[in-house]
Structure formats: C-alpha cells, structure tokens
Amino acid sequence: MTIRPAISDADWAAVQKVRRRVFVDEQGVADTDEWDAWDAGALRGQSVHHLLAEVNPQPVGAARWRVVEIDGHGWAKHERFAVVPEARGQGIARLRVAATLAAARAAGLGRHVLHAQTYVAGLYEAFGFQVEGGPFDEDGLEHVKMTLTDR
C-alpha cells in the first residue's frame, strides 16, 4: 500500500472516485455538498494537499489537509478522510491520519483540527485528538469537532 500526494489529473480522478463512492454513494452526501472551492485544480498541492491511498495500484483511500486561521494562529484542518468499503479494516485509515499529520507538521504546523463523524472519533483520539463540544450535523451526518496541539 502507498499513500502519496495527489497532484496529477489522474491522481485527482482517483481521489474523486474514492470520495464519490464513500460520501455520495454510500453515505448519501449531496454531490453539490461534497465538492467545494478547496477542490479547485489550481489549489491542489499549493493551498490544499490531497492524499491518495492505493493498493495494487487501485485507489482505496483519500484525505486532504489545508491551513486555516483560528484565533490568529495557523492550524492544519484535516478533512475528507475516506476508505472504500472493501479496503476497510486494513489500517488504511490510521496511515492516512498519520500521513496528513506528518505533512502538516513538516509544513511547520503544530495545531490540528478536524470534524469527525462520531462513529470514528476513536480513530482520531488514538492520535491525541480531543473532542471539543457536542455533536453537530454536517451534510446530514453527525460529527464532532476535534483538536490536537503538539507539545
């Protein structure tokens, strides 16, 4: 398995395939809600960083991170974590979280935030993320805000 930056048009098509399958087809997120300004081609690898997970070399997972400002500080916002159903249970989710954290840290960021679907909050807690506040709806799915500050 490999997890690598998704830069080329072919990489982006693979990321789209994974996200569409998981979020739109499986979880019922509206297609218009899944794709946002951070998916624009000119931003990929610049202002937003997409990762692609592949196994033999089929696309099986995706994630992205970007810099946001919160209370005057730069934070890495980790988002759009997806693993296709047949590849779940193989540690791909953990490797993607580790990869986005490593990339954000290499960029000099020590504060991290994400909106986790509540049923997978434990995955992020294993990396040190902590829940802040109660559950909220995001695209029809229950989420919690989670943060991590490096020491």
PDB file of N, CA and C in Angstrom, residues 21-75:
ATOM      1  N   ARG A  21     -17.600   7.532  -4.111  1.00  0.00           N
ATOM      2  CA  ARG A  21     -18.100   6.227  -3.676  1.00  0.00           C
ATOM      3  C   ARG A  21     -18.466   6.226  -2.195  1.00  0.00           C
ATOM      4  N   VAL A  22     -17.601   6.800  -1.354  1.00  0.00           N
ATOM      5  CA  VAL A  22     -17.832   6.776   0.094  1.00  0.00           C
ATOM      6  C   VAL A  22     -18.872   7.808   0.518  1.00  0.00           C
ATOM      7  N   PHE A  23     -18.648   9.055   0.168  1.00  0.00           N
ATOM      8  CA  PHE A  23     -19.509  10.113   0.696  1.00  0.00           C
ATOM      9  C   PHE A  23     -20.825  10.248  -0.048  1.00  0.00           C
ATOM     10  N   VAL A  24     -20.790  10.237  -1.367  1.00  0.00           N
ATOM     11  CA  VAL A  24     -22.008  10.453  -2.148  1.00  0.00           C
ATOM     12  C   VAL A  24     -22.825   9.166  -2.249  1.00  0.00           C
ATOM     13  N   ASP A  25     -22.217   8.101  -2.747  1.00  0.00           N
ATOM     14  CA  ASP A  25     -22.957   6.856  -2.967  1.00  0.00           C
ATOM     15  C   ASP A  25     -23.307   6.141  -1.668  1.00  0.00           C
ATOM     16  N   GLU A  26     -22.338   5.966  -0.788  1.00  0.00           N
ATOM     17  CA  GLU A  26     -22.564   5.181   0.432  1.00  0.00           C
ATOM     18  C   GLU A  26     -23.251   5.979   1.535  1.00  0.00           C
ATOM     19  N   GLN A  27     -22.792   7.210   1.783  1.00  0.00           N
ATOM     20  CA  GLN A  27     -23.302   7.963   2.931  1.00  0.00           C
ATOM     21  C   GLN A  27     -24.390   8.965   2.572  1.00  0.00           C
ATOM     22  N   GLY A  28     -24.669   9.145   1.299  1.00  0.00           N
ATOM     23  CA  GLY A  28     -25.780   9.984   0.881  1.00  0.00           C
ATOM     24  C   GLY A  28     -25.535  11.484   0.918  1.00  0.00           C
ATOM     25  N   VAL A  29     -24.278  11.912   0.942  1.00  0.00           N
ATOM     26  CA  VAL A  29     -23.974  13.341   0.883  1.00  0.00           C
ATOM     27  C   VAL A  29     -24.304  13.830  -0.534  1.00  0.00           C
ATOM     28  N   ALA A  30     -24.963  14.967  -0.610  1.00  0.00           N
ATOM     29  CA  ALA A  30     -25.300  15.524  -1.928  1.00  0.00           C
ATOM     30  C   ALA A  30     -24.019  15.821  -2.701  1.00  0.00           C
ATOM     31  N   ASP A  31     -24.033  15.502  -3.967  1.00  0.00           N
ATOM     32  CA  ASP A  31     -22.869  15.737  -4.818  1.00  0.00           C
ATOM     33  C   ASP A  31     -22.429  17.198  -4.741  1.00  0.00           C
ATOM     34  N   THR A  32     -23.381  18.111  -4.679  1.00  0.00           N
ATOM     35  CA  THR A  32     -23.051  19.540  -4.610  1.00  0.00           C
ATOM     36  C   THR A  32     -22.421  19.924  -3.281  1.00  0.00           C
ATOM     37  N   ASP A  33     -22.629  19.141  -2.234  1.00  0.00           N
ATOM     38  CA  ASP A  33     -22.017  19.418  -0.934  1.00  0.00           C
ATOM     39  C   ASP A  33     -20.632  18.789  -0.802  1.00  0.00           C
ATOM     40  N   GLU A  34     -20.376  17.739  -1.538  1.00  0.00           N
ATOM     41  CA  GLU A  34     -19.089  17.047  -1.411  1.00  0.00           C
ATOM     42  C   GLU A  34     -17.940  17.862  -2.007  1.00  0.00           C
ATOM     43  N   TRP A  35     -18.176  18.526  -3.101  1.00  0.00           N
ATOM     44  CA  TRP A  35     -17.112  19.239  -3.806  1.00  0.00           C
ATOM     45  C   TRP A  35     -17.183  20.714  -3.451  1.00  0.00           C
ATOM     46  N   ASP A  36     -16.044  21.291  -3.089  1.00  0.00           N
ATOM     47  CA  ASP A  36     -16.026  22.690  -2.685  1.00  0.00           C
ATOM     48  C   ASP A  36     -14.865  23.430  -3.331  1.00  0.00           C
ATOM     49  N   ALA A  37     -14.711  24.685  -2.974  1.00  0.00           N
ATOM     50  CA  ALA A  37     -13.667  25.524  -3.572  1.00  0.00           C
ATOM     51  C   ALA A  37     -12.272  24.962  -3.343  1.00  0.00           C
ATOM     52  N   TRP A  38     -12.080  24.189  -2.268  1.00  0.00           N
ATOM     53  CA  TRP A  38     -10.762  23.635  -1.949  1.00  0.00           C
ATOM     54  C   TRP A  38     -10.389  22.473  -2.864  1.00  0.00           C
ATOM     55  N   ASP A  39     -11.312  22.067  -3.714  1.00  0.00           N
ATOM     56  CA  ASP A  39     -11.025  21.010  -4.679  1.00  0.00           C
ATOM     57  C   ASP A  39     -10.569  21.569  -6.033  1.00  0.00           C
ATOM     58  N   ALA A  40     -10.477  22.879  -6.149  1.00  0.00           N
ATOM     59  CA  ALA A  40     -10.081  23.505  -7.417  1.00  0.00           C
ATOM     60  C   ALA A  40      -8.667  23.077  -7.815  1.00  0.00           C
ATOM     61  N   GLY A  41      -8.497  22.806  -9.082  1.00  0.00           N
ATOM     62  CA  GLY A  41      -7.219  22.320  -9.584  1.00  0.00           C
ATOM     63  C   GLY A  41      -6.034  23.214  -9.275  1.00  0.00           C
ATOM     64  N   ALA A  42      -6.223  24.524  -9.349  1.00  0.00           N
ATOM     65  CA  ALA A  42      -5.112  25.452  -9.114  1.00  0.00           C
ATOM     66  C   ALA A  42      -4.622  25.411  -7.668  1.00  0.00           C
ATOM     67  N   LEU A  43      -5.444  24.941  -6.760  1.00  0.00           N
ATOM     68  CA  LEU A  43      -5.080  24.915  -5.337  1.00  0.00           C
ATOM     69  C   LEU A  43      -4.377  23.635  -4.921  1.00  0.00           C
ATOM     70  N   ARG A  44      -4.589  22.557  -5.683  1.00  0.00           N
ATOM     71  CA  ARG A  44      -4.036  21.254  -5.303  1.00  0.00           C
ATOM     72  C   ARG A  44      -2.518  21.310  -5.237  1.00  0.00           C
ATOM     73  N   GLY A  45      -1.995  20.912  -4.088  1.00  0.00           N
ATOM     74  CA  GLY A  45      -0.556  20.921  -3.876  1.00  0.00           C
ATOM     75  C   GLY A  45      -0.017  22.288  -3.498  1.00  0.00           C
ATOM     76  N   GLN A  46      -0.882  23.293  -3.460  1.00  0.00           N
ATOM     77  CA  GLN A  46      -0.485  24.653  -3.112  1.00  0.00           C
ATOM     78  C   GLN A  46      -1.133  25.048  -1.782  1.00  0.00           C
ATOM     79  N   SER A  47      -2.439  25.370  -1.824  1.00  0.00           N
ATOM     80  CA  SER A  47      -3.180  25.780  -0.631  1.00  0.00           C
ATOM     81  C   SER A  47      -3.881  24.619   0.055  1.00  0.00           C
ATOM     82  N   VAL A  48      -4.057  23.546  -0.671  1.00  0.00           N
ATOM     83  CA  VAL A  48      -4.709  22.353  -0.130  1.00  0.00           C
ATOM     84  C   VAL A  48      -3.930  21.138  -0.608  1.00  0.00           C
ATOM     85  N   HIS A  49      -3.835  20.149   0.252  1.00  0.00           N
ATOM     86  CA  HIS A  49      -2.998  18.986  -0.032  1.00  0.00           C
ATOM     87  C   HIS A  49      -3.853  17.723   0.063  1.00  0.00           C
ATOM     88  N   HIS A  50      -4.047  17.091  -1.082  1.00  0.00           N
ATOM     89  CA  HIS A  50      -4.823  15.851  -1.163  1.00  0.00           C
ATOM     90  C   HIS A  50      -3.867  14.666  -1.111  1.00  0.00           C
ATOM     91  N   LEU A  51      -4.289  13.608  -0.425  1.00  0.00           N
ATOM     92  CA  LEU A  51      -3.515  12.377  -0.375  1.00  0.00           C
ATOM     93  C   LEU A  51      -4.349  11.252  -0.967  1.00  0.00           C
ATOM     94  N   LEU A  52      -3.671  10.334  -1.608  1.00  0.00           N
ATOM     95  CA  LEU A  52      -4.310   9.186  -2.229  1.00  0.00           C
ATOM     96  C   LEU A  52      -3.681   7.918  -1.676  1.00  0.00           C
ATOM     97  N   ALA A  53      -4.503   6.994  -1.230  1.00  0.00           N
ATOM     98  CA  ALA A  53      -4.031   5.678  -0.780  1.00  0.00           C
ATOM     99  C   ALA A  53      -4.352   4.672  -1.873  1.00  0.00           C
ATOM    100  N   GLU A  54      -3.355   3.839  -2.198  1.00  0.00           N
ATOM    101  CA  GLU A  54      -3.526   2.844  -3.255  1.00  0.00           C
ATOM    102  C   GLU A  54      -3.036   1.484  -2.780  1.00  0.00           C
ATOM    103  N   VAL A  55      -3.718   0.452  -3.257  1.00  0.00           N
ATOM    104  CA  VAL A  55      -3.290  -0.924  -3.046  1.00  0.00           C
ATOM    105  C   VAL A  55      -3.318  -1.606  -4.401  1.00  0.00           C
ATOM    106  N   ASN A  56      -2.203  -2.031  -4.865  1.00  0.00           N
ATOM    107  CA  ASN A  56      -2.011  -2.829  -6.098  1.00  0.00           C
ATOM    108  C   ASN A  56      -2.631  -2.298  -7.370  1.00  0.00           C
ATOM    109  N   PRO A  57      -2.453  -1.278  -7.930  1.00  0.00           N
ATOM    110  CA  PRO A  57      -2.397   0.121  -7.520  1.00  0.00           C
ATOM    111  C   PRO A  57      -3.782   0.759  -7.555  1.00  0.00           C
ATOM    112  N   GLN A  58      -4.765   0.090  -7.039  1.00  0.00           N
ATOM    113  CA  GLN A  58      -6.139   0.596  -7.040  1.00  0.00           C
ATOM    114  C   GLN A  58      -6.312   1.678  -5.969  1.00  0.00           C
ATOM    115  N   PRO A  59      -7.043   2.761  -6.291  1.00  0.00           N
ATOM    116  CA  PRO A  59      -7.315   3.793  -5.289  1.00  0.00           C
ATOM    117  C   PRO A  59      -8.288   3.253  -4.239  1.00  0.00           C
ATOM    118  N   VAL A  60      -7.879   3.335  -2.968  1.00  0.00           N
ATOM    119  CA  VAL A  60      -8.719   2.807  -1.893  1.00  0.00           C
ATOM    120  C   VAL A  60      -9.005   3.829  -0.803  1.00  0.00           C
ATOM    121  N   GLY A  61      -8.278   4.948  -0.789  1.00  0.00           N
ATOM    122  CA  GLY A  61      -8.494   5.936   0.252  1.00  0.00           C
ATOM    123  C   GLY A  61      -8.073   7.321  -0.194  1.00  0.00           C
ATOM    124  N   ALA A  62      -8.622   8.318   0.493  1.00  0.00           N
ATOM    125  CA  ALA A  62      -8.290   9.701   0.191  1.00  0.00           C
ATOM    126  C   ALA A  62      -8.367  10.523   1.466  1.00  0.00           C
ATOM    127  N   ALA A  63      -7.695  11.649   1.457  1.00  0.00           N
ATOM    128  CA  ALA A  63      -7.747  12.610   2.561  1.00  0.00           C
ATOM    129  C   ALA A  63      -7.228  13.935   2.035  1.00  0.00           C
ATOM    130  N   ARG A  64      -7.482  14.995   2.781  1.00  0.00           N
ATOM    131  CA  ARG A  64      -6.868  16.275   2.444  1.00  0.00           C
ATOM    132  C   ARG A  64      -6.619  17.064   3.721  1.00  0.00           C
ATOM    133  N   TRP A  65      -5.691  18.003   3.612  1.00  0.00           N
ATOM    134  CA  TRP A  65      -5.456  18.939   4.708  1.00  0.00           C
ATOM    135  C   TRP A  65      -5.133  20.291   4.092  1.00  0.00           C
ATOM    136  N   ARG A  66      -5.402  21.328   4.866  1.00  0.00           N
ATOM    137  CA  ARG A  66      -5.138  22.695   4.422  1.00  0.00           C
ATOM    138  C   ARG A  66      -4.926  23.566   5.652  1.00  0.00           C
ATOM    139  N   VAL A  67      -4.376  24.734   5.442  1.00  0.00           N
ATOM    140  CA  VAL A  67      -4.129  25.667   6.541  1.00  0.00           C
ATOM    141  C   VAL A  67      -5.347  26.568   6.708  1.00  0.00           C
ATOM    142  N   VAL A  68      -5.800  26.696   7.949  1.00  0.00           N
ATOM    143  CA  VAL A  68      -6.883  27.629   8.297  1.00  0.00           C
ATOM    144  C   VAL A  68      -6.391  28.500   9.447  1.00  0.00           C
ATOM    145  N   GLU A  69      -7.008  29.657   9.607  1.00  0.00           N
ATOM    146  CA  GLU A  69      -6.659  30.527  10.722  1.00  0.00           C
ATOM    147  C   GLU A  69      -7.745  30.447  11.778  1.00  0.00           C
ATOM    148  N   ILE A  70      -7.336  30.153  13.004  1.00  0.00           N
ATOM    149  CA  ILE A  70      -8.250  30.107  14.141  1.00  0.00           C
ATOM    150  C   ILE A  70      -7.602  30.918  15.253  1.00  0.00           C
ATOM    151  N   ASP A  71      -8.312  31.932  15.733  1.00  0.00           N
ATOM    152  CA  ASP A  71      -7.816  32.779  16.821  1.00  0.00           C
ATOM    153  C   ASP A  71      -6.422  33.327  16.542  1.00  0.00           C
ATOM    154  N   GLY A  72      -6.176  33.714  15.299  1.00  0.00           N
ATOM    155  CA  GLY A  72      -4.905  34.321  14.945  1.00  0.00           C
ATOM    156  C   GLY A  72      -3.748  33.359  14.765  1.00  0.00           C
ATOM    157  N   HIS A  73      -4.032  32.060  14.776  1.00  0.00           N
ATOM    158  CA  HIS A  73      -2.986  31.048  14.610  1.00  0.00           C
ATOM    159  C   HIS A  73      -3.279  30.188  13.386  1.00  0.00           C
ATOM    160  N   GLY A  74      -2.222  29.709  12.744  1.00  0.00           N
ATOM    161  CA  GLY A  74      -2.374  28.769  11.650  1.00  0.00           C
ATOM    162  C   GLY A  74      -2.607  27.362  12.186  1.00  0.00           C
ATOM    163  N   TRP A  75      -3.630  26.725  11.710  1.00  0.00           N
ATOM    164  CA  TRP A  75      -3.975  25.352  12.078  1.00  0.00           C
ATOM    165  C   TRP A  75      -4.020  24.517  10.809  1.00  0.00           C
TER     166      TRP A  75
END
